[in-house]
Coordinates of C-alpha atoms and ligand atoms in Angstrom, one line a residue:
X78 CA 0.0 0.0 0.0
X79 CA 1.1 3.6 -0.8
X80 CA 2.8 5.4 2.0
X81 CA 0.3 8.0 3.3
X82 CA 1.3 11.5 3.5
X83 CA -1.9 13.1 4.6
X84 CA -4.2 10.9 6.6
X85 CA -6.7 9.3 4.2
X86 CA -9.8 7.7 5.5
X87 CA -9.8 4.0 5.7
X88 CA -12.2 2.0 3.7
X89 CA -12.9 -1.7 4.3
X90 CA -15.0 -4.1 2.3
X91 CA -15.1 -7.7 1.4
X92 CA -16.8 -10.0 -1.0
X93 CA -17.4 -13.7 -0.8
X94 CA -15.8 -16.0 -3.3
X95 CA -19.0 -18.1 -3.7
X96 CA -19.1 -18.5 -7.5
X97 CA -18.7 -16.4 -10.6
X98 CA -18.7 -12.8 -10.2
X99 CA -21.7 -11.1 -11.8
X100 CA -22.5 -7.8 -13.4
X101 CA -24.5 -7.1 -10.3
X102 CA -21.4 -7.5 -8.1
X103 CA -19.3 -5.4 -10.4
X104 CA -21.7 -2.5 -10.9
X105 CA -23.0 -2.7 -7.3
X106 CA -19.7 -3.0 -5.5
X107 CA -16.3 -3.7 -7.2
X108 CA -16.5 -0.8 -9.8
X109 CA -16.8 1.5 -6.7
X110 CA -14.0 -0.3 -4.9
X111 CA -11.8 0.6 -7.7
X112 CA -13.0 4.2 -7.9
X113 CA -12.5 4.7 -4.1
X114 CA -8.8 3.8 -4.4
X115 CA -7.9 7.3 -5.5
X116 CA -9.3 9.1 -2.5
X117 CA -9.1 6.6 0.3
X118 CA -6.8 4.0 1.9
X119 CA -8.7 1.0 0.8
X120 CA -8.4 -2.5 2.3
X121 CA -10.4 -5.2 0.5
X122 CA -10.8 -8.9 1.3
X123 CA -12.0 -12.1 -0.2
X124 CA -14.2 -13.3 2.6
X125 CA -13.5 -17.0 2.2
X126 CA -14.1 -17.9 5.8
X127 CA -17.7 -16.5 5.5
X128 CA -18.3 -18.8 2.4
X129 CA -18.2 -22.0 4.3
X130 CA -21.3 -21.1 6.2
X131 CA -22.9 -22.8 3.2
X132 CA -21.4 -26.2 2.3
X133 CA -18.8 -26.0 -0.4
X134 CA -17.3 -28.7 -2.6
X135 CA -13.5 -28.4 -1.9
X136 CA -12.2 -28.3 -5.5
X137 CA -14.9 -25.9 -6.7
X138 CA -14.3 -23.6 -3.6
X139 CA -10.6 -23.5 -4.2
X140 CA -11.1 -22.6 -7.9
X141 CA -13.7 -19.9 -6.9
X142 CA -11.2 -18.2 -4.6
X143 CA -8.6 -18.0 -7.3
X144 CA -11.1 -17.0 -9.9
X145 CA -12.5 -14.3 -7.7
X146 CA -9.0 -13.0 -6.9
X147 CA -8.1 -12.7 -10.5
X148 CA -11.5 -11.2 -11.5
X149 CA -11.2 -8.5 -8.8
X150 CA -7.7 -7.7 -9.8
X151 CA -8.9 -7.4 -13.4
X152 CA -11.7 -5.0 -12.3
X153 CA -8.9 -2.5 -11.5
X154 CA -8.0 -3.1 -7.9
X155 CA -4.5 -2.0 -7.8
X156 CA -2.2 -3.7 -5.3
X157 CA 0.2 -0.8 -5.4
X158 CA -2.7 1.5 -4.0
X159 CA -4.8 -0.9 -2.0
X160 CA -4.5 -4.0 0.1
X161 CA -6.4 -6.9 -1.4
X162 CA -5.9 -10.1 0.6
X163 CA -7.7 -13.4 1.4
X164 CA -9.4 -13.5 4.7
X165 CA -8.2 -17.0 5.7
X166 CA -4.7 -16.0 5.3
X167 CA -4.9 -13.5 8.2
X168 CA -5.6 -15.3 11.4
X169 CA -6.6 -12.3 13.4
X170 CA -10.0 -12.3 11.9
X171 CA -11.2 -15.6 13.5
X172 CA -9.4 -14.7 16.7
X173 CA -11.2 -11.3 17.1
X174 CA -14.4 -12.8 16.0
X175 CA -14.2 -15.2 18.9
X176 CA -13.6 -12.5 21.4
X177 CA -16.4 -10.4 19.9
X178 CA -18.8 -13.4 20.0
X179 CA -18.5 -13.1 23.8
X180 CA -19.7 -9.5 23.6
X181 CA -22.6 -10.2 21.3
X182 CA -26.0 -11.3 22.4
X183 CA -27.9 -14.4 21.1
X184 CA -30.9 -12.1 20.6
X185 CA -29.0 -9.6 18.5
X186 CA -27.8 -12.3 16.1
X187 CA -31.3 -13.9 16.0
X188 CA -32.6 -10.6 14.7
X189 CA -30.3 -10.5 11.6
X190 CA -32.5 -10.7 8.6
X191 CA -29.8 -12.3 6.6
X192 CA -29.6 -15.2 9.2
X193 CA -33.4 -15.6 9.1
X194 CA -33.4 -15.7 5.2
X195 CA -30.4 -18.0 4.9
X196 CA -31.6 -20.4 7.7
X197 CA -34.8 -20.7 5.8
X198 CA -33.1 -21.3 2.6
X199 CA -30.6 -23.9 3.9
X200 CA -32.9 -25.4 6.5
X201 CA -30.9 -28.7 6.5
X202 CA -27.7 -26.8 7.5
X203 CA -28.4 -24.0 10.0
X204 CA -24.8 -24.2 11.5
X205 CA -23.4 -22.1 14.3
X206 CA -21.2 -20.4 11.8
X207 CA -24.2 -19.1 9.8
X208 CA -25.5 -17.7 13.2
X209 CA -22.2 -16.0 14.1
X210 CA -21.3 -14.9 10.6
X211 CA -22.1 -11.3 11.4
X212 CA -19.5 -11.1 14.3
X213 CA -16.8 -12.4 11.9
X214 CA -17.8 -9.6 9.6
X215 CA -17.7 -7.2 12.6
X216 CA -14.1 -8.4 13.3
X217 CA -13.1 -7.9 9.6
X218 CA -14.0 -4.3 9.8
X219 CA -12.9 -3.3 13.3
X220 CA -9.5 -4.9 12.9
X221 CA -8.5 -2.3 10.4
X222 CA -10.1 0.7 12.3
X223 CA -12.1 1.4 9.1
X224 CA -13.9 4.7 8.8
X225 CA -16.2 3.6 6.0
X226 CA -17.6 0.3 4.8
X227 CA -19.1 0.3 1.3
X228 CA -21.9 -2.3 1.3
X229 CA -25.0 -3.1 -0.5
X230 CA -28.3 -2.5 1.3
X231 CA -28.5 -6.1 2.3
X232 CA -25.4 -5.8 4.5
X233 CA -26.3 -2.5 6.2
X234 CA -27.7 -4.3 9.2
X235 CA -24.4 -6.0 9.7
X236 CA -22.6 -2.7 9.7
X237 CA -25.1 -1.3 12.2
X238 CA -24.3 -4.3 14.4
X239 CA -20.6 -3.5 13.9
X240 CA -21.2 0.0 15.3
X241 CA -23.2 -1.3 18.2
X242 CA -20.5 -3.9 19.2
X243 CA -17.7 -1.4 18.8
X244 CA -19.5 1.1 21.0
X245 CA -20.3 -1.5 23.6
X246 CA -16.7 -2.6 23.7
X247 CA -15.3 0.9 23.8
X248 CA -17.8 1.6 26.6
X249 CA -16.3 -1.1 28.7
X250 CA -12.6 -0.6 27.8
X251 CA -12.0 2.9 26.4
X252 CA -11.2 3.8 22.9
X253 CA -10.3 0.4 21.2
X254 CA -12.2 0.4 18.0
X255 CA -13.0 3.0 15.4
X256 CA -16.9 3.2 15.0
X257 CA -17.4 2.9 11.3
X258 CA -20.0 4.4 9.0
X259 CA -21.8 2.3 6.4
X260 CA -21.3 3.8 2.9
X261 CA -24.0 3.0 0.3
X262 CA -22.4 4.3 -2.9
X263 CA -24.7 6.9 -4.6
X264 CA -23.8 5.6 -8.1
X265 CA -23.7 2.0 -7.1
X266 CA -26.4 0.3 -9.2
X267 CA -28.6 -2.3 -7.6
X268 CA -28.7 -4.7 -10.6
X269 CA -31.9 -6.8 -10.9
X270 CA -32.5 -10.0 -12.6
X271 CA -33.0 -9.6 -16.4
X272 CA -35.8 -12.2 -16.3
X273 CA -37.6 -11.0 -13.2
X274 CA -36.6 -7.4 -12.5
X275 CA -38.3 -7.4 -9.0
X276 CA -35.5 -9.8 -7.8
X277 CA -31.8 -9.0 -7.4
X278 CA -29.5 -10.4 -10.1
X279 CA -28.1 -13.6 -8.7
X280 CA -25.6 -16.1 -9.9
X281 CA -27.7 -18.9 -8.4
X282 CA -30.7 -18.0 -10.4
X283 CA -32.2 -21.1 -12.2
X284 CA -32.7 -19.1 -15.4
X285 CA -29.3 -18.6 -17.0
X286 CA -30.6 -15.6 -18.9
X287 CA -31.4 -13.7 -15.6
X288 CA -27.7 -13.1 -14.8
X289 CA -24.8 -11.6 -16.7
X290 CA -21.4 -13.0 -15.5
X291 CA -18.3 -10.9 -15.9
X292 CA -16.6 -13.6 -18.0
X293 CA -19.6 -14.1 -20.3
X294 CA -18.5 -13.9 -24.0
X295 CA -19.9 -10.9 -26.0
X296 CA -22.3 -13.2 -27.9
X297 CA -23.8 -14.4 -24.6
X298 CA -24.1 -10.9 -23.1
X299 CA -25.9 -9.7 -26.1
X300 CA -28.3 -12.6 -26.2
X301 CA -29.1 -12.1 -22.5
X302 CA -29.9 -8.4 -23.0
X303 CA -32.0 -9.1 -26.0
X304 CA -34.1 -11.5 -24.1
X305 CA -34.4 -9.2 -21.0
X306 CA -38.0 -8.9 -19.8
X307 CA -39.5 -5.4 -20.4
X308 CA -43.1 -4.1 -20.7
X309 CA -45.5 -3.3 -23.4
X310 CA -45.3 0.5 -23.4
X311 CA -42.4 0.6 -25.8
X312 CA -41.0 3.9 -24.4
X313 CA -37.6 4.2 -22.8
X314 CA -38.5 6.0 -19.6
X315 CA -37.9 5.5 -15.8
X316 CA -41.2 4.9 -14.1
X317 CA -42.9 2.8 -11.5
X318 CA -44.2 -0.5 -13.0
X319 CA -41.4 -0.4 -15.6
X320 CA -39.0 -2.4 -13.6
X321 CA -37.4 -4.1 -16.5
X322 CA -36.7 -0.9 -18.3
X323 CA -35.7 0.8 -15.1
X324 CA -33.1 -1.9 -14.6
X325 CA -31.7 -1.6 -18.1
X326 CA -31.5 2.1 -17.6
X327 CA -29.7 1.7 -14.3
X328 CA -27.2 -0.7 -15.9
X329 CA -26.7 1.6 -18.9
X330 CA -26.3 4.7 -16.7
X331 CA -23.8 2.9 -14.4
X332 CA -21.7 1.9 -17.4
X333 CA -21.8 5.0 -19.6
X334 CA -22.2 7.6 -16.8
X335 CA -25.2 9.1 -18.6
X336 CA -28.1 10.4 -16.5
X337 CA -31.6 8.9 -16.8
X338 CA -32.9 12.2 -18.5
X339 CA -30.0 11.9 -21.1
X340 CA -30.9 8.3 -21.8
X341 CA -34.7 9.1 -22.2
X342 CA -33.7 11.9 -24.5
X343 CA -31.3 9.8 -26.5
X344 CA -33.8 7.0 -27.0
X345 CA -36.9 9.1 -27.6
X346 CA -38.8 7.6 -30.4
X347 CA -36.7 4.5 -30.5
X348 CA -37.9 1.0 -29.7
X349 CA -36.8 -1.4 -27.0
X350 CA -34.9 -3.5 -29.5
X351 CA -32.5 -0.5 -30.1
X352 CA -32.2 0.2 -26.5
X353 CA -31.4 -3.4 -25.5
X354 CA -28.7 -3.5 -28.3
X355 CA -27.2 -0.3 -26.9
X356 CA -27.1 -1.6 -23.3
X357 CA -25.7 -5.0 -24.5
X358 CA -23.0 -3.1 -26.5
X359 CA -22.0 -0.8 -23.7
X360 CA -21.8 -3.8 -21.3
X361 CA -19.7 -5.8 -23.7
X362 CA -17.2 -2.9 -24.1
X363 CA -17.0 -2.3 -20.4
X364 CA -16.3 -6.0 -19.7
X365 CA -14.0 -6.6 -22.7
X366 CA -10.8 -5.3 -21.0
X367 CA -11.7 -6.9 -17.7
X368 CA -12.1 -10.3 -19.4
X369 CA -8.7 -9.8 -21.1
X370 CA -7.0 -8.9 -17.9
X371 CA -8.7 -11.8 -16.1
X372 CA -7.2 -14.2 -18.8
X373 CA -3.8 -12.8 -18.1
X374 CA -3.9 -13.0 -14.3
X375 CA -5.4 -16.5 -14.3
X376 CA -2.5 -17.7 -16.5
X377 CA 0.0 -16.2 -14.0
X378 CA -0.7 -17.9 -10.7
X379 CA 2.9 -17.0 -9.5
X380 CA 2.1 -13.3 -9.9
X381 CA -1.3 -13.6 -8.1
X382 CA 0.3 -15.6 -5.3
X383 CA 2.9 -12.9 -4.9
X384 CA 0.0 -10.3 -4.6
X385 CA -2.0 -12.1 -2.0
X386 CA 0.9 -13.2 0.0
X387 CA 2.3 -9.7 0.3
X388 CA -1.1 -8.2 1.0
X389 CA -1.9 -10.9 3.7
X390 CA 1.4 -10.2 5.5
X391 CA 0.7 -6.4 5.7
X392 CA -3.0 -7.1 6.7
X393 CA -1.6 -9.5 9.4
X394 CA 0.6 -6.7 10.9
X395 CA -2.0 -4.0 10.8
X396 CA -4.7 -6.2 12.3
X397 CA -2.5 -7.7 14.9
X398 CA -2.1 -4.3 16.6
X399 CA -5.9 -4.0 17.0
X400 CA -6.2 -7.6 18.2
X401 CA -3.5 -7.2 20.7
X402 CA -5.1 -4.0 22.0
X403 CA -8.4 -5.6 22.4
X404 CA -7.1 -8.7 24.1
X405 CA -5.0 -6.7 26.5
X406 CA -8.1 -4.7 27.5
X407 CA -10.0 -7.9 28.2
X408 CA -7.3 -9.2 30.4
X409 CA -5.4 -11.7 28.3
X410 CA -1.6 -12.1 28.9
X411 CA 0.0 -11.1 25.6
X412 CA 3.0 -13.3 24.6
Ligands
LIG795 N1 -20.9 -10.5 4.2 C1 -20.5 -9.8 3.1 C2 -21.3 -10.3 1.9 O1 -21.6 -11.4 1.8 C3 -19.1 -9.9 2.8 C4 -18.3 -9.4 3.8 C5 -17.5 -10.2 4.8 C6 -18.0 -8.1 4.2 N2 -16.9 -9.3 5.6 C7 -17.1 -8.0 5.3 C8 -18.6 -6.8 3.6 C9 -16.7 -6.8 5.9 C10 -18.1 -5.6 4.2 C11 -17.2 -5.6 5.3 O2 -21.6 -9.5 1.0

């Protein structure tokens, strides 16, 4: 990470390596991670420890971790500017999570909406890790004394919990943790399914046409946009009840930087066919260099290993300071 001259705000965020990275992950999160590198001191992680709260097949899991690392580098996360490490390489995360588990109430974790949703979805595997998943996330954030945590709306409750636990711990022991703010990026698009635009775009969607993956070929991307569900009005405008068009406009706007008014103006009098083609082309051009870089990284495992090893070592050092401070306050004897 760059030497800081003036004190930049610390940004921490993480993403799970639970499968292919989608256009939704990119426009909703990773594109913003890349943009934030200029202004902030950014620390990003692949939250692989979180991923095993849902059963993984070992070979596929290993491949997903490497693929996600290469994809995120390809999206422009610059290891000269930011720290980008793999959570399981840094042992302070699980350690602080244990300590914080003992400062978190059963009732608090029971109220987490994601826990309720996930335990309903994976009713045959409601493991203790799924339940304490939020405290691991709290540890991720607090270890780096982060000021800001860019997250999607679905993770906001976990950042609120982070603030509560940090305040509780600081209340008992003095100023140990920075109390972070959630940061919901203003231009971070919430990308919806292309087949059912009332649902979030998801890699686990049964309908393959619902979700664009970062590594989809141009032909596949175009086909998915051409098949996107719209409405019968045949007018490109942002309005309630036009969720399909709203979603395509949000995607187009996130990629081109054009405002909704400008898009409505540019497509005035044109049909949905033209608009879908334009969105498809814009996405293809946005993803083309990413796919090319991904191919380079994935073919150079030694380079990637060098990146994550170095980042992991730095993360270990930074986070150890916080862990030691917290453990000392609790009364542990440091070695
Ligand atoms: N739980 C987050 C998700 O699934 C990923 C995550 C893990 C995270 N640790 C974090 C996000 C810390 C922000 C900060 O999306």
